[in-house]
């Protein structure tokens, strides 16, 4: 067939498939953007060009300009292949050093797409305003590839929505102006291997006023006390901010809600007129007067229906809400228990199911579903943030969602939750603490509490009253990708660090939860998530996370359950079960998912331990339970899970739960128990009286005082493993050669769960890198990341190496990760340590295998993941503070030793649990004689309950042993040394020193 015939045929088919493709007689001529004949190169900013991108190295598609006889326009089309696991696509950006393009005269954008009929959605974005294509607002829509062959896809600009899940910079104006456009982007389908072709991207049609002018209201919900007058502001806006050419009218009328006209409010109707020439941003006001009566009532709604002519109407009908009044649950003077009972007695089954449902903020858009489904909770998953990612934007976003809850009958406020696991880590500019493994290394319960208090203050100041922290996992295998979320491998250490719960919540009785600097805490992940067996995970490519914990009943009680009793005693408000399965040897059940273990959640946690808070599921965790979806819901609820984190499946969950109760398969008594627990915490938090953000402490976010706490935590977390020749502390007079991948990378030193779920390398948050900290300390420092600069003439080298960020099972060893330093890091260590005395700092979430290089290293420091305050690391490097940290986990010689933990019968590590040299402290003399005296004194302190004195005596004994052992670590030394640290943490100070005597003799 001749090419011309093919084009005619394609055009006819396209016209049939897309009736909007015909061009009106008075439309301007189409404006081509891309004909793909080679006029636009493959390039990247700041040059104009087409470039690809993706979530990892395999995700960017392959692109080429391909000659096609059936090309809709010209000879060539843009063609490519893709196989995307995360995300991927391509972009055409206009040159950043040229003015943006003006698209405001056109109706929309269109292009030809070669359909594969795969049923997949393809996202299409345009880039508006800002400095350039990579610093602009993203506006998105999509089309479905449900056709075969060429089809012209037409997208009016009015179809584009502002992206709420991701913006490259944010904070421009949130208006699609169309006068400064920077190009477009295509996001290809995930999880399917495919090919695509595209041609002739162009602007089409004439922009008419009804498409570029819109009418909005100041809010979708306007709550008022009975008898008050609501003022609904109606605003005219235009793309490009140009005045309107033709009049716009807005007819308004009240009616149709649950409020009764004439009894609850005075009905109003009329018309607002915006004459031709009216400026964009002009506002008119409609007032609705409510009436007072003496009856106690739930909230009642008064929809204000708007009929717009000449402009796009609001996305939804605004509602005036007459606040609930006179009902007992609204009385803050009543005991919480009575308030809960009164409210519960009034609620429908659907409303109760809504309280048990938690959705992701990104799933509810502007929040209309909060009222529609009476949702009890929203969350921000890792990296789910407002744009811009500022404290004010967080508070505004959450207040907007809380406003939606005011449109429900009983105006039950939402409880909003985040994973603030080492500071308010989703917020750029927050104080980022060391991860828990570093806090465990400090052995400082008071510091753990202060770190929790800083976190709570910063989280609550953004409107968030609930933190999914702390993790009380007892990490038993460093191959686990969540190792750094654990305070350590010893339950006694984990229990000692649970002072963080008081930092977050305040008093154990919950009386402080209403304060604007406290949040509800979450003990997670119940129970045994740190004990999963390597190779037991069935989740994707994970190797250990979400796997099976095989333990005897005695091991379960002693290791994994022990920290939860402490948490309950400390008044923790919520508990989150683990994704993992528990296999209690000998009970005959085999491995059972924790979200299904009624014996553990109802029986042990709520029953034996007396936990009175509520249980929140992990992210979509019920989907991993056996059976169909109703079975998932039924099993988890009956097991004792009170609220389900069903981020994008909240509609299905609440509907299914109602069905299961109505069918008699889930008891109403169980539902009432769950909802009572949830409401109790909402009342304790003071949310019914103050649902909106109290931003009084926002100025403290990232403040010098808060960063000082994080700096001290970073300093105390540093564990000095080796210090031959007293290389550390450094002297300011020394010339120091600094190298290594993690010396000047704040993203690496902060780790996972920083701004995004997985975290990332690079300059992602404000703070101080370790290199900057050394310079701030006054050191004479030369920096060469890869150690390529000449190494002559230096007194000492500092090589900062380690891991790049990861989170959860993504970081499991065997899932693209190992415990080895990278080749570049090894090369840097080898070069620097061969040329001069050297100290090696390992920035990591778990021990790294360093034994093969240990002989060539003078000083070795486990820096863990210190967070944003590199000054704290420099404080101990330069002797402003002493090294005092101790290993919270055993440091293995090889991966073959794993799992290896304190208390093991065979125990021969590189460095034992509890090891940690010190500086600036004189080691007591006297050797064995002094140890005997210390043992007697420690036993006396133990009997007297003098914990502080007992711990100090054990520390003195530990220093004596470490000095004698030096680099001569053996199994005979390591086992009693580690045992001593465990004994000290359990208050058995006399026995601890006796074990240190054993280690001394073996050394």
PDB file of C-alpha atoms in Angstrom, residues 60-177:
ATOM      1  CA  UNK A  60      14.734   4.119  31.594  1.00  0.00           C
ATOM      2  CA  UNK A  61      13.286   3.054  28.223  1.00  0.00           C
ATOM      3  CA  UNK A  62      15.337   2.741  25.071  1.00  0.00           C
ATOM      4  CA  UNK A  63      14.530   5.465  22.508  1.00  0.00           C
ATOM      5  CA  UNK A  64      15.260   5.963  18.831  1.00  0.00           C
ATOM      6  CA  UNK A  65      13.923   7.910  15.871  1.00  0.00           C
ATOM      7  CA  UNK A  66      12.635   5.201  13.538  1.00  0.00           C
ATOM      8  CA  UNK A  67      11.552   5.485   9.914  1.00  0.00           C
ATOM      9  CA  UNK A  68       8.044   4.091   9.555  1.00  0.00           C
ATOM     10  CA  UNK A  69       6.042   3.902   6.307  1.00  0.00           C
ATOM     11  CA  UNK A  70       2.864   4.425   8.327  1.00  0.00           C
ATOM     12  CA  UNK A  71       4.164   7.433  10.283  1.00  0.00           C
ATOM     13  CA  UNK A  72       1.238   9.848  10.805  1.00  0.00           C
ATOM     14  CA  UNK A  73       3.520  12.837  10.170  1.00  0.00           C
ATOM     15  CA  UNK A  74       6.818  12.902   8.271  1.00  0.00           C
ATOM     16  CA  UNK A  75       9.116   9.922   7.816  1.00  0.00           C
ATOM     17  CA  UNK A  76      10.078   9.070  11.383  1.00  0.00           C
ATOM     18  CA  UNK A  77       8.439   8.388  14.719  1.00  0.00           C
ATOM     19  CA  UNK A  78       9.757   8.216  18.272  1.00  0.00           C
ATOM     20  CA  UNK A  79       9.907   4.501  19.101  1.00  0.00           C
ATOM     21  CA  UNK A  80      11.269   2.525  21.993  1.00  0.00           C
ATOM     22  CA  UNK A  81      11.217  -0.481  24.270  1.00  0.00           C
ATOM     23  CA  UNK A  82      10.704  -0.707  28.026  1.00  0.00           C
ATOM     24  CA  UNK A  83      10.748  -3.187  30.910  1.00  0.00           C
ATOM     25  CA  UNK A  84      10.120  -1.184  34.060  1.00  0.00           C
ATOM     26  CA  UNK A  85      10.072  -2.495  37.628  1.00  0.00           C
ATOM     27  CA  UNK A  86       9.878   0.828  39.484  1.00  0.00           C
ATOM     28  CA  UNK A  87       9.085   3.800  37.283  1.00  0.00           C
ATOM     29  CA  UNK A  88      10.373   5.066  33.966  1.00  0.00           C
ATOM     30  CA  UNK A  89       9.641   7.246  30.980  1.00  0.00           C
ATOM     31  CA  UNK A  90      10.908  10.104  28.907  1.00  0.00           C
ATOM     32  CA  UNK A  91      10.683  13.869  28.749  1.00  0.00           C
ATOM     33  CA  UNK A  92      10.979  16.616  26.185  1.00  0.00           C
ATOM     34  CA  UNK A  93      12.291  19.701  27.983  1.00  0.00           C
ATOM     35  CA  UNK A  94      12.694  23.052  26.289  1.00  0.00           C
ATOM     36  CA  UNK A  95      16.044  24.762  26.771  1.00  0.00           C
ATOM     37  CA  UNK A  96      16.419  26.114  30.296  1.00  0.00           C
ATOM     38  CA  UNK A  97      18.256  29.214  29.130  1.00  0.00           C
ATOM     39  CA  UNK A  98      15.377  30.304  26.865  1.00  0.00           C
ATOM     40  CA  UNK A  99      11.962  31.745  27.803  1.00  0.00           C
ATOM     41  CA  UNK A 100       9.149  29.288  28.496  1.00  0.00           C
ATOM     42  CA  UNK A 101       6.580  28.694  25.752  1.00  0.00           C
ATOM     43  CA  UNK A 102       3.113  30.286  25.758  1.00  0.00           C
ATOM     44  CA  UNK A 103       0.396  27.676  25.202  1.00  0.00           C
ATOM     45  CA  UNK A 104      -2.495  29.752  26.544  1.00  0.00           C
ATOM     46  CA  UNK A 105      -4.105  30.377  23.136  1.00  0.00           C
ATOM     47  CA  UNK A 106      -4.810  26.682  22.614  1.00  0.00           C
ATOM     48  CA  UNK A 107      -7.393  24.229  23.839  1.00  0.00           C
ATOM     49  CA  UNK A 108      -5.019  21.363  24.561  1.00  0.00           C
ATOM     50  CA  UNK A 109      -2.209  19.086  23.444  1.00  0.00           C
ATOM     51  CA  UNK A 110      -2.448  16.059  21.162  1.00  0.00           C
ATOM     52  CA  UNK A 111      -0.231  13.372  19.668  1.00  0.00           C
ATOM     53  CA  UNK A 112      -0.394  10.106  17.760  1.00  0.00           C
ATOM     54  CA  UNK A 113       0.111   6.887  19.734  1.00  0.00           C
ATOM     55  CA  UNK A 114       0.675   3.439  18.273  1.00  0.00           C
ATOM     56  CA  UNK A 115      -1.741   1.367  20.355  1.00  0.00           C
ATOM     57  CA  UNK A 116      -0.827  -2.131  21.611  1.00  0.00           C
ATOM     58  CA  UNK A 117      -4.218  -2.818  23.189  1.00  0.00           C
ATOM     59  CA  UNK A 118      -2.613  -3.859  26.498  1.00  0.00           C
ATOM     60  CA  UNK A 119      -5.170  -2.078  28.668  1.00  0.00           C
ATOM     61  CA  UNK A 120      -2.455  -0.179  30.531  1.00  0.00           C
ATOM     62  CA  UNK A 121      -2.694   3.438  31.619  1.00  0.00           C
ATOM     63  CA  UNK A 122      -0.002   5.753  30.314  1.00  0.00           C
ATOM     64  CA  UNK A 123       0.602   8.924  32.296  1.00  0.00           C
ATOM     65  CA  UNK A 124       1.134  12.156  30.363  1.00  0.00           C
ATOM     66  CA  UNK A 125       2.409  15.290  32.087  1.00  0.00           C
ATOM     67  CA  UNK A 126       3.005  18.886  31.148  1.00  0.00           C
ATOM     68  CA  UNK A 127       5.409  21.255  32.864  1.00  0.00           C
ATOM     69  CA  UNK A 128       4.181  24.676  33.925  1.00  0.00           C
ATOM     70  CA  UNK A 129       5.947  27.743  35.325  1.00  0.00           C
ATOM     71  CA  UNK A 130       9.041  27.820  37.475  1.00  0.00           C
ATOM     72  CA  UNK A 131      12.628  28.300  36.382  1.00  0.00           C
ATOM     73  CA  UNK A 132      12.910  25.478  33.821  1.00  0.00           C
ATOM     74  CA  UNK A 133      11.640  22.045  32.899  1.00  0.00           C
ATOM     75  CA  UNK A 134      13.240  20.384  35.906  1.00  0.00           C
ATOM     76  CA  UNK A 135      12.071  23.063  38.314  1.00  0.00           C
ATOM     77  CA  UNK A 136       8.453  23.446  37.265  1.00  0.00           C
ATOM     78  CA  UNK A 137       5.022  22.314  38.338  1.00  0.00           C
ATOM     79  CA  UNK A 138       3.910  18.948  37.035  1.00  0.00           C
ATOM     80  CA  UNK A 139       0.336  18.590  35.816  1.00  0.00           C
ATOM     81  CA  UNK A 140      -0.797  15.097  34.970  1.00  0.00           C
ATOM     82  CA  UNK A 141      -3.464  13.035  33.254  1.00  0.00           C
ATOM     83  CA  UNK A 142      -3.491   9.655  31.533  1.00  0.00           C
ATOM     84  CA  UNK A 143      -4.929   7.692  28.652  1.00  0.00           C
ATOM     85  CA  UNK A 144      -5.535   3.973  28.283  1.00  0.00           C
ATOM     86  CA  UNK A 145      -3.838   1.894  25.615  1.00  0.00           C
ATOM     87  CA  UNK A 146      -6.958  -0.105  24.718  1.00  0.00           C
ATOM     88  CA  UNK A 147      -6.689   0.150  20.926  1.00  0.00           C
ATOM     89  CA  UNK A 148      -4.515  -1.171  18.118  1.00  0.00           C
ATOM     90  CA  UNK A 149      -2.579   0.949  15.636  1.00  0.00           C
ATOM     91  CA  UNK A 150      -2.237   4.689  15.368  1.00  0.00           C
ATOM     92  CA  UNK A 151      -4.715   6.894  17.244  1.00  0.00           C
ATOM     93  CA  UNK A 152      -4.587  10.617  17.835  1.00  0.00           C
ATOM     94  CA  UNK A 153      -4.887  11.314  21.546  1.00  0.00           C
ATOM     95  CA  UNK A 154      -6.367  14.736  22.327  1.00  0.00           C
ATOM     96  CA  UNK A 155      -6.085  16.089  25.851  1.00  0.00           C
ATOM     97  CA  UNK A 156      -7.727  19.417  26.748  1.00  0.00           C
ATOM     98  CA  UNK A 157      -5.684  21.380  29.232  1.00  0.00           C
ATOM     99  CA  UNK A 158      -8.660  21.232  31.590  1.00  0.00           C
ATOM    100  CA  UNK A 159      -8.074  17.477  31.963  1.00  0.00           C
ATOM    101  CA  UNK A 160      -4.729  18.003  33.684  1.00  0.00           C
ATOM    102  CA  UNK A 161      -4.565  17.839  37.480  1.00  0.00           C
ATOM    103  CA  UNK A 162      -1.815  19.146  39.710  1.00  0.00           C
ATOM    104  CA  UNK A 163       0.331  16.248  40.932  1.00  0.00           C
ATOM    105  CA  UNK A 164      -0.055  15.810  44.682  1.00  0.00           C
ATOM    106  CA  UNK A 165       2.243  12.803  45.057  1.00  0.00           C
ATOM    107  CA  UNK A 166       5.417  14.322  43.626  1.00  0.00           C
ATOM    108  CA  UNK A 167       6.668  17.726  42.565  1.00  0.00           C
ATOM    109  CA  UNK A 168      10.321  18.479  41.747  1.00  0.00           C
ATOM    110  CA  UNK A 169      10.351  21.781  43.618  1.00  0.00           C
ATOM    111  CA  UNK A 170       6.837  22.889  44.487  1.00  0.00           C
ATOM    112  CA  UNK A 171       5.476  26.093  45.855  1.00  0.00           C
ATOM    113  CA  UNK A 172       5.117  27.958  42.534  1.00  0.00           C
ATOM    114  CA  UNK A 173       1.425  28.862  42.330  1.00  0.00           C
ATOM    115  CA  UNK A 174      -0.573  25.644  41.823  1.00  0.00           C
ATOM    116  CA  UNK A 175      -2.320  27.275  38.849  1.00  0.00           C
ATOM    117  CA  UNK A 176      -1.955  25.926  35.321  1.00  0.00           C
ATOM    118  CA  UNK A 177      -1.024  29.256  33.755  1.00  0.00           C
TER     119      UNK A 177
END
